[in-house]
PDB file of C-alpha atoms in Angstrom:
ATOM      1  CA  MET A 217      10.864  12.693 -17.547  1.00  0.00           C
ATOM      2  CA  GLU A 218      10.656   9.403 -15.689  1.00  0.00           C
ATOM      3  CA  ASP A 219       7.317   9.948 -13.953  1.00  0.00           C
ATOM      4  CA  GLY A 220       4.816   9.403 -16.731  1.00  0.00           C
ATOM      5  CA  VAL A 221       2.604  10.933 -19.394  1.00  0.00           C
ATOM      6  CA  GLY A 222       2.929  14.661 -19.688  1.00  0.00           C
ATOM      7  CA  ASP A 223       6.038  14.999 -17.526  1.00  0.00           C
ATOM      8  CA  ARG A 224       7.724  18.339 -18.054  1.00  0.00           C
ATOM      9  CA  ASP A 225      11.265  18.397 -16.738  1.00  0.00           C
ATOM     10  CA  HIS A 226      12.802  19.991 -19.820  1.00  0.00           C
ATOM     11  CA  ALA A 227      12.416  23.365 -21.434  1.00  0.00           C
ATOM     12  CA  ALA A 228      11.936  22.519 -25.111  1.00  0.00           C
ATOM     13  CA  ALA A 229      11.661  24.399 -28.396  1.00  0.00           C
ATOM     14  CA  LEU A 230      11.475  23.608 -32.074  1.00  0.00           C
ATOM     15  CA  GLY A 231      14.348  24.725 -34.293  1.00  0.00           C
ATOM     16  CA  GLN A 232      14.177  26.920 -37.399  1.00  0.00           C
ATOM     17  CA  GLY A 233      10.938  28.018 -39.080  1.00  0.00           C
ATOM     18  CA  ALA A 234      10.971  25.076 -41.489  1.00  0.00           C
ATOM     19  CA  ALA A 235      10.952  22.627 -38.547  1.00  0.00           C
ATOM     20  CA  VAL A 236       7.925  24.400 -37.058  1.00  0.00           C
ATOM     21  CA  VAL A 237       6.028  24.340 -40.362  1.00  0.00           C
ATOM     22  CA  GLN A 238       6.856  20.663 -40.890  1.00  0.00           C
ATOM     23  CA  ALA A 239       5.640  19.812 -37.366  1.00  0.00           C
ATOM     24  CA  ASP A 240       2.439  21.827 -37.770  1.00  0.00           C
ATOM     25  CA  ASP A 241       1.673  20.230 -41.142  1.00  0.00           C
ATOM     26  CA  ALA A 242       2.091  16.708 -39.756  1.00  0.00           C
ATOM     27  CA  LEU A 243       0.236  17.365 -36.486  1.00  0.00           C
ATOM     28  CA  ARG A 244      -2.623  19.212 -38.213  1.00  0.00           C
ATOM     29  CA  ALA A 245      -3.036  16.319 -40.686  1.00  0.00           C
ATOM     30  CA  ALA A 246      -3.098  13.849 -37.769  1.00  0.00           C
ATOM     31  CA  ALA A 247      -5.659  15.998 -35.948  1.00  0.00           C
ATOM     32  CA  LEU A 248      -8.002  15.966 -38.931  1.00  0.00           C
ATOM     33  CA  ALA A 249      -7.473  12.303 -39.814  1.00  0.00           C
ATOM     34  CA  ASN A 250      -7.969  11.040 -36.254  1.00  0.00           C
ATOM     35  CA  HIS A 251     -10.456  13.628 -34.937  1.00  0.00           C
ATOM     36  CA  ASP A 252      -7.905  14.485 -32.244  1.00  0.00           C
ATOM     37  CA  LEU A 253      -7.409  18.054 -30.987  1.00  0.00           C
ATOM     38  CA  ALA A 254      -4.190  17.044 -29.212  1.00  0.00           C
ATOM     39  CA  PRO A 255      -2.278  14.811 -31.622  1.00  0.00           C
ATOM     40  CA  ILE A 256       1.089  13.433 -30.554  1.00  0.00           C
ATOM     41  CA  LEU A 257       3.518  12.013 -33.080  1.00  0.00           C
ATOM     42  CA  PRO A 258       6.918  10.378 -32.732  1.00  0.00           C
ATOM     43  CA  PHE A 259       9.699  12.817 -33.628  1.00  0.00           C
ATOM     44  CA  GLU A 260      11.200  10.482 -36.215  1.00  0.00           C
ATOM     45  CA  GLU A 261       7.818   9.976 -37.930  1.00  0.00           C
ATOM     46  CA  VAL A 262       7.684  13.705 -38.714  1.00  0.00           C
ATOM     47  CA  TYR A 263      11.333  14.484 -39.430  1.00  0.00           C
ATOM     48  CA  GLY A 264      12.573  11.153 -40.730  1.00  0.00           C
ATOM     49  CA  PRO A 265      15.665   9.156 -39.848  1.00  0.00           C
ATOM     50  CA  LEU A 266      18.320  10.312 -37.416  1.00  0.00           C
ATOM     51  CA  LEU A 267      20.379  12.441 -39.794  1.00  0.00           C
ATOM     52  CA  ASN A 268      17.326  14.391 -40.994  1.00  0.00           C
ATOM     53  CA  SER A 269      16.145  14.965 -37.418  1.00  0.00           C
ATOM     54  CA  ALA A 270      19.290  16.663 -36.112  1.00  0.00           C
ATOM     55  CA  GLY A 271      18.791  20.290 -35.123  1.00  0.00           C
ATOM     56  CA  LYS A 272      14.991  20.210 -35.407  1.00  0.00           C
ATOM     57  CA  ALA A 273      14.449  20.685 -31.665  1.00  0.00           C
ATOM     58  CA  THR A 274      16.252  21.497 -28.440  1.00  0.00           C
ATOM     59  CA  ALA A 275      15.403  20.530 -24.878  1.00  0.00           C
ATOM     60  CA  ILE A 276      17.421  21.448 -21.800  1.00  0.00           C
ATOM     61  CA  GLY A 277      16.875  20.021 -18.335  1.00  0.00           C
ATOM     62  CA  ILE A 278      18.656  19.447 -15.059  1.00  0.00           C
ATOM     63  CA  ASP A 279      20.683  16.229 -15.055  1.00  0.00           C
ATOM     64  CA  PRO A 280      18.715  13.821 -12.809  1.00  0.00           C
ATOM     65  CA  GLU A 281      21.859  11.749 -12.175  1.00  0.00           C
ATOM     66  CA  GLU A 282      23.982  14.711 -11.060  1.00  0.00           C
ATOM     67  CA  PRO A 283      21.854  17.848 -10.512  1.00  0.00           C
ATOM     68  CA  TYR A 284      24.822  19.912  -9.319  1.00  0.00           C
ATOM     69  CA  GLY A 285      28.340  20.048 -10.713  1.00  0.00           C
ATOM     70  CA  ALA A 286      31.503  19.975  -8.595  1.00  0.00           C
ATOM     71  CA  ASP A 287      31.418  23.790  -8.464  1.00  0.00           C
ATOM     72  CA  GLY A 288      27.883  23.773  -6.967  1.00  0.00           C
ATOM     73  CA  GLU A 289      26.312  25.130 -10.152  1.00  0.00           C
ATOM     74  CA  ILE A 290      23.222  23.489 -11.644  1.00  0.00           C
ATOM     75  CA  ASN A 291      24.228  20.816 -14.134  1.00  0.00           C
ATOM     76  CA  TYR A 292      22.117  21.346 -17.266  1.00  0.00           C
ATOM     77  CA  VAL A 293      22.009  18.700 -19.996  1.00  0.00           C
ATOM     78  CA  TYR A 294      20.543  18.571 -23.490  1.00  0.00           C
ATOM     79  CA  ALA A 295      17.918  15.937 -24.250  1.00  0.00           C
ATOM     80  CA  ASP A 296      18.461  13.492 -27.067  1.00  0.00           C
ATOM     81  CA  PHE A 297      15.623  13.653 -29.599  1.00  0.00           C
ATOM     82  CA  LEU A 298      17.431  11.247 -31.871  1.00  0.00           C
ATOM     83  CA  LYS A 299      16.930   8.401 -29.410  1.00  0.00           C
ATOM     84  CA  PHE A 300      13.263   9.103 -28.639  1.00  0.00           C
ATOM     85  CA  GLY A 301      11.180  12.220 -28.861  1.00  0.00           C
ATOM     86  CA  LEU A 302       7.611  13.343 -29.392  1.00  0.00           C
ATOM     87  CA  LEU A 303       5.871  16.259 -31.029  1.00  0.00           C
ATOM     88  CA  TYR A 304       2.755  17.571 -29.328  1.00  0.00           C
ATOM     89  CA  GLY A 305       0.107  19.683 -31.020  1.00  0.00           C
ATOM     90  CA  VAL A 306      -2.889  21.366 -29.426  1.00  0.00           C
ATOM     91  CA  TYR A 307      -5.572  22.711 -31.732  1.00  0.00           C
ATOM     92  CA  ARG A 308      -9.007  24.229 -31.407  1.00  0.00           C
ATOM     93  CA  PRO A 309     -11.724  24.505 -34.027  1.00  0.00           C
ATOM     94  CA  ALA A 310     -12.042  27.774 -35.915  1.00  0.00           C
ATOM     95  CA  GLY A 311     -15.068  29.815 -34.923  1.00  0.00           C
ATOM     96  CA  ASP A 312     -17.163  28.889 -37.945  1.00  0.00           C
ATOM     97  CA  VAL A 313     -17.035  25.076 -38.163  1.00  0.00           C
ATOM     98  CA  GLY A 314     -20.264  23.143 -38.473  1.00  0.00           C
ATOM     99  CA  PRO A 315     -21.740  20.588 -36.072  1.00  0.00           C
ATOM    100  CA  ALA A 316     -19.677  17.766 -37.610  1.00  0.00           C
ATOM    101  CA  GLY A 317     -16.455  19.450 -36.451  1.00  0.00           C
ATOM    102  CA  PRO A 318     -13.395  20.581 -38.409  1.00  0.00           C
ATOM    103  CA  GLU A 319     -13.123  19.229 -41.946  1.00  0.00           C
ATOM    104  CA  ARG A 320     -10.284  21.237 -43.542  1.00  0.00           C
ATOM    105  CA  GLU A 321      -6.876  22.462 -42.390  1.00  0.00           C
ATOM    106  CA  ASP A 322      -8.256  26.002 -42.104  1.00  0.00           C
ATOM    107  CA  ASP A 323     -10.882  24.715 -39.657  1.00  0.00           C
ATOM    108  CA  LEU A 324      -8.181  24.238 -36.996  1.00  0.00           C
ATOM    109  CA  TRP A 325      -6.381  26.973 -35.090  1.00  0.00           C
ATOM    110  CA  ASN A 326      -3.033  26.100 -33.564  1.00  0.00           C
ATOM    111  CA  THR A 327      -2.925  26.713 -29.823  1.00  0.00           C
ATOM    112  CA  THR A 328       0.589  25.371 -29.384  1.00  0.00           C
ATOM    113  CA  LEU A 329       3.006  22.796 -30.685  1.00  0.00           C
ATOM    114  CA  TYR A 330       6.171  21.688 -29.034  1.00  0.00           C
ATOM    115  CA  PRO A 331       8.754  18.909 -28.939  1.00  0.00           C
ATOM    116  CA  TYR A 332       9.422  16.806 -25.908  1.00  0.00           C
ATOM    117  CA  PRO A 333      12.113  14.177 -25.404  1.00  0.00           C
ATOM    118  CA  GLY A 334       9.698  11.601 -23.996  1.00  0.00           C
ATOM    119  CA  GLY A 335       9.363   9.965 -20.637  1.00  0.00           C
ATOM    120  CA  ALA A 336       8.650   6.679 -18.930  1.00  0.00           C
ATOM    121  CA  VAL A 337       5.229   6.504 -20.612  1.00  0.00           C
ATOM    122  CA  ASP A 338       4.872   6.982 -24.355  1.00  0.00           C
ATOM    123  CA  PRO A 339       1.351   8.397 -24.906  1.00  0.00           C
ATOM    124  CA  THR A 340       1.403   7.179 -28.517  1.00  0.00           C
ATOM    125  CA  THR A 341       1.835   3.486 -27.636  1.00  0.00           C
ATOM    126  CA  VAL A 342       1.081   2.853 -23.943  1.00  0.00           C
ATOM    127  CA  PRO A 343      -1.683   0.248 -23.627  1.00  0.00           C
ATOM    128  CA  LEU A 344      -4.868   1.823 -22.279  1.00  0.00           C
ATOM    129  CA  ALA A 345      -5.147  -1.052 -19.781  1.00  0.00           C
ATOM    130  CA  GLU A 346      -1.803  -0.044 -18.260  1.00  0.00           C
ATOM    131  CA  LEU A 347      -3.319   3.364 -17.497  1.00  0.00           C
ATOM    132  CA  GLY A 348      -6.606   1.918 -16.220  1.00  0.00           C
ATOM    133  CA  LEU A 349      -8.437   3.360 -19.228  1.00  0.00           C
ATOM    134  CA  ASP A 350      -9.556   0.205 -21.019  1.00  0.00           C
ATOM    135  CA  VAL A 351     -13.231   1.126 -20.715  1.00  0.00           C
ATOM    136  CA  ALA A 352     -16.031   1.583 -23.224  1.00  0.00           C
ATOM    137  CA  GLY A 353     -15.885   4.855 -25.140  1.00  0.00           C
ATOM    138  CA  VAL A 354     -12.268   5.692 -24.261  1.00  0.00           C
ATOM    139  CA  ASP A 355      -9.476   5.546 -26.811  1.00  0.00           C
ATOM    140  CA  ARG A 356      -5.959   6.925 -27.259  1.00  0.00           C
ATOM    141  CA  ARG A 357      -7.324  10.420 -27.924  1.00  0.00           C
ATOM    142  CA  PHE A 358      -8.138  10.709 -24.230  1.00  0.00           C
ATOM    143  CA  VAL A 359      -4.492  10.010 -23.347  1.00  0.00           C
ATOM    144  CA  HIS A 360      -3.485  12.706 -25.845  1.00  0.00           C
ATOM    145  CA  PHE A 361      -6.046  15.086 -24.301  1.00  0.00           C
ATOM    146  CA  CYS A 362      -4.555  14.551 -20.830  1.00  0.00           C
ATOM    147  CA  ALA A 363      -0.958  14.871 -22.031  1.00  0.00           C
ATOM    148  CA  GLY A 364      -1.510  17.806 -24.400  1.00  0.00           C
ATOM    149  CA  VAL A 365      -4.623  19.839 -23.583  1.00  0.00           C
ATOM    150  CA  LEU A 366      -4.285  19.465 -19.821  1.00  0.00           C
ATOM    151  CA  GLY A 367      -0.500  19.718 -20.032  1.00  0.00           C
ATOM    152  CA  VAL A 368       1.527  22.672 -18.880  1.00  0.00           C
ATOM    153  CA  GLU A 369       1.949  24.064 -22.398  1.00  0.00           C
ATOM    154  CA  ALA A 370      -1.772  24.596 -22.997  1.00  0.00           C
ATOM    155  CA  VAL A 371      -2.925  25.624 -19.527  1.00  0.00           C
ATOM    156  CA  ASP A 372      -3.382  29.260 -20.596  1.00  0.00           C
ATOM    157  CA  ASP A 373      -6.120  28.133 -22.964  1.00  0.00           C
ATOM    158  CA  LEU A 374      -8.233  26.184 -20.463  1.00  0.00           C
ATOM    159  CA  GLY A 375     -10.749  29.036 -20.470  1.00  0.00           C
ATOM    160  CA  MET A 376     -11.501  28.165 -24.093  1.00  0.00           C
ATOM    161  CA  LEU A 377     -12.274  24.494 -23.449  1.00  0.00           C
ATOM    162  CA  ARG A 378     -16.068  24.864 -23.486  1.00  0.00           C
ATOM    163  CA  ASP A 379     -16.048  26.585 -26.896  1.00  0.00           C
ATOM    164  CA  THR A 380     -13.386  24.166 -28.135  1.00  0.00           C
ATOM    165  CA  PHE A 381     -15.472  21.115 -27.254  1.00  0.00           C
ATOM    166  CA  ASP A 382     -18.735  22.611 -28.492  1.00  0.00           C
ATOM    167  CA  GLN A 383     -17.166  22.841 -31.967  1.00  0.00           C
ATOM    168  CA  ALA A 384     -15.108  19.629 -31.897  1.00  0.00           C
ATOM    169  CA  TRP A 385     -16.016  16.379 -33.612  1.00  0.00           C
ATOM    170  CA  PRO A 386     -18.875  14.582 -31.822  1.00  0.00           C
ATOM    171  CA  ASP A 387     -16.809  11.379 -31.446  1.00  0.00           C
ATOM    172  CA  TYR A 388     -13.946  13.363 -29.888  1.00  0.00           C
ATOM    173  CA  ARG A 389     -16.292  15.036 -27.392  1.00  0.00           C
ATOM    174  CA  GLU A 390     -17.699  11.633 -26.446  1.00  0.00           C
ATOM    175  CA  THR A 391     -14.235  10.087 -25.955  1.00  0.00           C
ATOM    176  CA  VAL A 392     -13.075  12.922 -23.696  1.00  0.00           C
ATOM    177  CA  ARG A 393     -16.388  12.898 -21.788  1.00  0.00           C
ATOM    178  CA  ALA A 394     -16.188   9.117 -21.245  1.00  0.00           C
ATOM    179  CA  GLY A 395     -12.568   9.355 -20.126  1.00  0.00           C
ATOM    180  CA  LEU A 396     -13.171  12.191 -17.682  1.00  0.00           C
ATOM    181  CA  LEU A 397     -16.227  10.462 -16.201  1.00  0.00           C
ATOM    182  CA  HIS A 398     -14.271   7.242 -15.754  1.00  0.00           C
ATOM    183  CA  VAL A 399     -11.367   9.021 -14.083  1.00  0.00           C
ATOM    184  CA  VAL A 400     -13.570  11.058 -11.750  1.00  0.00           C
ATOM    185  CA  GLN A 401     -15.740   8.087 -10.779  1.00  0.00           C
ATOM    186  CA  ASN A 402     -13.086   5.384 -10.516  1.00  0.00           C
ATOM    187  CA  ARG A 403      -9.635   6.811  -9.972  1.00  0.00           C
ATOM    188  CA  PRO A 404      -8.261   8.821  -7.071  1.00  0.00           C
ATOM    189  CA  LEU A 405      -7.187  12.204  -8.348  1.00  0.00           C
ATOM    190  CA  SER A 406      -3.749  13.502  -7.453  1.00  0.00           C
ATOM    191  CA  PRO A 407      -1.249  15.866  -9.056  1.00  0.00           C
ATOM    192  CA  GLN A 408       0.352  12.826 -10.726  1.00  0.00           C
TER     193      GLN A 408
END
Protein backbone atom coordinates (compact mmCIF):
# COMPACT_ATOMS: atom_id res chain seq x y z
CA MET A 1 0.00 0.00 0.00
CA GLU A 2 2.89 2.39 0.54
CA ASP A 3 4.78 1.73 -2.69
CA GLY A 4 2.73 3.59 -5.27
CA VAL A 5 0.04 3.45 -7.93
CA GLY A 6 -1.56 0.08 -8.31
CA ASP A 7 -0.10 -1.46 -5.15
CA ARG A 8 -1.97 -4.58 -4.14
CA ASP A 9 -1.27 -5.61 -0.57
CA HIS A 10 -4.89 -6.17 0.40
CA ALA A 11 -7.50 -8.64 -0.72
CA ALA A 12 -10.55 -6.46 -1.34
CA ALA A 13 -14.21 -6.97 -2.21
CA LEU A 14 -17.33 -4.88 -2.54
CA GLY A 15 -20.17 -5.51 -0.11
CA GLN A 16 -23.79 -6.38 -0.92
CA GLY A 17 -25.27 -6.33 -4.43
CA ALA A 18 -26.50 -2.75 -4.06
CA ALA A 19 -22.93 -1.56 -3.40
CA VAL A 20 -21.73 -3.31 -6.57
CA VAL A 21 -24.52 -1.79 -8.68
CA GLN A 22 -23.86 1.67 -7.25
CA ALA A 23 -20.12 1.35 -8.00
CA ASP A 24 -20.74 0.09 -11.54
CA ASP A 25 -23.22 2.89 -12.27
CA ALA A 26 -20.78 5.58 -11.11
CA LEU A 27 -17.71 4.05 -12.78
CA ARG A 28 -19.55 3.37 -16.06
CA ALA A 29 -20.79 6.99 -16.14
CA ALA A 30 -17.23 8.22 -15.52
CA ALA A 31 -15.92 5.94 -18.27
CA LEU A 32 -18.35 7.38 -20.80
CA ALA A 33 -17.98 11.00 -19.69
CA ASN A 34 -14.17 10.94 -19.66
CA HIS A 35 -13.49 8.43 -22.46
CA ASP A 36 -11.64 6.31 -19.90
CA LEU A 37 -11.77 2.49 -19.96
CA ALA A 38 -10.23 2.33 -16.48
CA PRO A 39 -11.96 4.99 -14.40
CA ILE A 40 -10.97 5.40 -10.76
CA LEU A 41 -13.16 7.28 -8.33
CA PRO A 42 -12.75 8.19 -4.67
CA PHE A 43 -14.81 5.87 -2.46
CA GLU A 44 -16.62 8.75 -0.77
CA GLU A 45 -17.57 10.31 -4.13
CA VAL A 46 -19.56 7.18 -5.00
CA TYR A 47 -21.00 6.21 -1.62
CA GLY A 48 -21.24 9.58 0.09
CA PRO A 49 -20.16 10.66 3.55
CA LEU A 50 -18.67 8.34 6.14
CA LEU A 51 -21.90 6.96 7.58
CA ASN A 52 -23.26 6.02 4.14
CA SER A 53 -19.97 4.36 3.17
CA ALA A 54 -19.78 1.88 6.05
CA GLY A 55 -20.04 -1.75 4.98
CA LYS A 56 -19.75 -1.04 1.25
CA ALA A 57 -16.36 -2.75 0.93
CA THR A 58 -13.89 -4.92 2.81
CA ALA A 59 -10.14 -5.20 2.44
CA ILE A 60 -7.88 -7.45 4.50
CA GLY A 61 -4.09 -7.31 4.50
CA ILE A 62 -1.10 -8.22 6.62
CA ASP A 63 -0.27 -5.54 9.19
CA PRO A 64 2.92 -3.86 7.87
CA GLU A 65 3.78 -2.62 11.38
CA GLU A 66 3.50 -6.05 13.01
CA PRO A 67 3.23 -8.84 10.41
CA TYR A 68 3.21 -11.59 13.04
CA GLY A 69 1.38 -11.71 16.35
CA ALA A 70 2.93 -12.85 19.63
CA ASP A 71 1.75 -16.40 18.87
CA GLY A 72 3.64 -16.43 15.53
CA GLU A 73 0.43 -16.31 13.49
CA ILE A 74 0.04 -13.82 10.63
CA ASN A 75 -1.49 -10.60 11.90
CA TYR A 76 -4.28 -9.66 9.49
CA VAL A 77 -5.89 -6.21 9.64
CA TYR A 78 -8.89 -4.62 7.95
CA ALA A 79 -8.32 -1.55 5.79
CA ASP A 80 -10.18 1.64 6.54
CA PHE A 81 -12.19 2.81 3.52
CA LEU A 82 -13.72 5.60 5.55
CA LYS A 83 -10.39 7.40 5.77
CA PHE A 84 -9.40 6.99 2.11
CA GLY A 85 -10.39 4.49 -0.51
CA LEU A 86 -10.77 4.15 -4.26
CA LEU A 87 -13.05 2.30 -6.62
CA TYR A 88 -11.48 0.91 -9.78
CA GLY A 89 -13.41 -0.05 -12.89
CA VAL A 90 -12.09 -1.76 -16.00
CA TYR A 91 -14.32 -1.78 -19.06
CA ARG A 92 -14.06 -2.82 -22.68
CA PRO A 93 -16.21 -1.74 -25.60
CA ALA A 94 -19.04 -4.03 -26.66
CA GLY A 95 -18.40 -5.84 -29.91
CA ASP A 96 -20.60 -3.60 -32.04
CA VAL A 97 -19.51 -0.02 -31.24
CA GLY A 98 -18.68 2.32 -34.08
CA PRO A 99 -15.36 4.02 -34.88
CA ALA A 100 -16.11 6.88 -32.47
CA GLY A 101 -16.06 4.46 -29.52
CA PRO A 102 -18.70 3.70 -26.88
CA GLU A 103 -21.55 6.19 -26.66
CA ARG A 104 -24.12 4.51 -24.36
CA GLU A 105 -23.95 2.49 -21.15
CA ASP A 106 -24.71 -0.68 -23.12
CA ASP A 107 -21.63 -0.01 -25.27
CA LEU A 108 -19.37 -0.92 -22.32
CA TRP A 109 -18.79 -4.38 -20.90
CA ASN A 110 -17.54 -4.60 -17.34
CA THR A 111 -14.29 -6.53 -17.04
CA THR A 112 -13.92 -5.95 -13.32
CA LEU A 113 -14.58 -3.45 -10.59
CA TYR A 114 -13.10 -3.47 -7.15
CA PRO A 115 -12.42 -1.31 -4.11
CA TYR A 116 -8.98 -0.56 -2.83
CA PRO A 117 -7.98 1.30 0.32
CA GLY A 118 -5.45 3.51 -1.46
CA GLY A 119 -1.72 3.84 -1.23
CA ALA A 120 1.09 6.35 -1.19
CA VAL A 121 0.07 7.60 -4.65
CA ASP A 122 -3.52 8.57 -5.39
CA PRO A 123 -4.03 7.96 -9.14
CA THR A 124 -6.97 10.38 -9.16
CA THR A 125 -4.94 13.41 -7.99
CA VAL A 126 -1.19 12.76 -8.32
CA PRO A 127 0.39 15.43 -10.53
CA LEU A 128 1.54 13.94 -13.83
CA ALA A 129 4.89 15.72 -13.38
CA GLU A 130 5.49 13.77 -10.17
CA LEU A 131 5.23 10.57 -12.21
CA GLY A 132 7.38 11.90 -15.07
CA LEU A 133 4.34 11.92 -17.36
CA ASP A 134 3.92 15.63 -18.03
CA VAL A 135 4.40 15.19 -21.78
CA ALA A 136 2.30 16.07 -24.81
CA GLY A 137 -0.62 13.73 -25.41
CA VAL A 138 -0.60 12.13 -21.95
CA ASP A 139 -3.31 12.80 -19.39
CA ARG A 140 -4.69 11.20 -16.23
CA ARG A 141 -6.32 8.41 -18.25
CA PHE A 142 -2.87 6.92 -18.80
CA VAL A 143 -2.32 6.73 -15.03
CA HIS A 144 -5.71 5.01 -14.73
CA PHE A 145 -4.73 2.62 -17.55
CA CYS A 146 -1.53 1.64 -15.71
CA ALA A 147 -3.26 1.28 -12.34
CA GLY A 148 -6.39 -0.49 -13.60
CA VAL A 149 -5.90 -2.22 -16.96
CA LEU A 150 -2.32 -3.29 -16.26
CA GLY A 151 -3.14 -3.98 -12.61
CA VAL A 152 -3.36 -7.40 -11.07
CA GLU A 153 -7.17 -7.47 -11.19
CA ALA A 154 -7.39 -7.22 -14.98
CA VAL A 155 -4.36 -9.26 -16.02
CA ASP A 156 -6.54 -12.16 -17.21
CA ASP A 157 -7.97 -9.88 -19.88
CA LEU A 158 -4.68 -8.69 -21.39
CA GLY A 159 -5.32 -10.97 -24.38
CA MET A 160 -8.27 -8.74 -25.25
CA LEU A 161 -6.31 -5.49 -25.29
CA ARG A 162 -5.94 -5.28 -29.08
CA ASP A 163 -9.70 -5.63 -29.64
CA THR A 164 -10.39 -3.33 -26.70
CA PHE A 165 -8.23 -0.55 -28.12
CA ASP A 166 -9.44 -1.02 -31.69
CA GLN A 167 -12.96 -0.19 -30.47
CA ALA A 168 -12.08 2.46 -27.87
CA TRP A 169 -12.43 6.20 -28.31
CA PRO A 170 -9.75 7.61 -30.64
CA ASP A 171 -8.59 10.13 -28.00
CA TYR A 172 -8.23 7.34 -25.43
CA ARG A 173 -6.16 5.22 -27.83
CA GLU A 174 -3.91 8.21 -28.52
CA THR A 175 -3.41 8.97 -24.81
CA VAL A 176 -2.45 5.38 -24.00
CA ARG A 177 -0.20 5.17 -27.09
CA ALA A 178 1.57 8.43 -26.17
CA GLY A 179 2.02 7.30 -22.57
CA LEU A 180 3.40 3.89 -23.48
CA LEU A 181 5.80 5.37 -26.04
CA HIS A 182 7.05 7.90 -23.51
CA VAL A 183 7.58 5.25 -20.85
CA VAL A 184 9.36 2.84 -23.19
CA GLN A 185 11.58 5.53 -24.70
CA ASN A 186 12.39 7.55 -21.59
CA ARG A 187 11.92 5.55 -18.42
CA PRO A 188 13.73 2.46 -17.20
CA LEU A 189 11.23 -0.35 -16.87
CA SER A 190 11.14 -2.35 -13.66
CA PRO A 191 8.49 -4.30 -11.76
CA GLN A 192 7.76 -1.12 -9.78
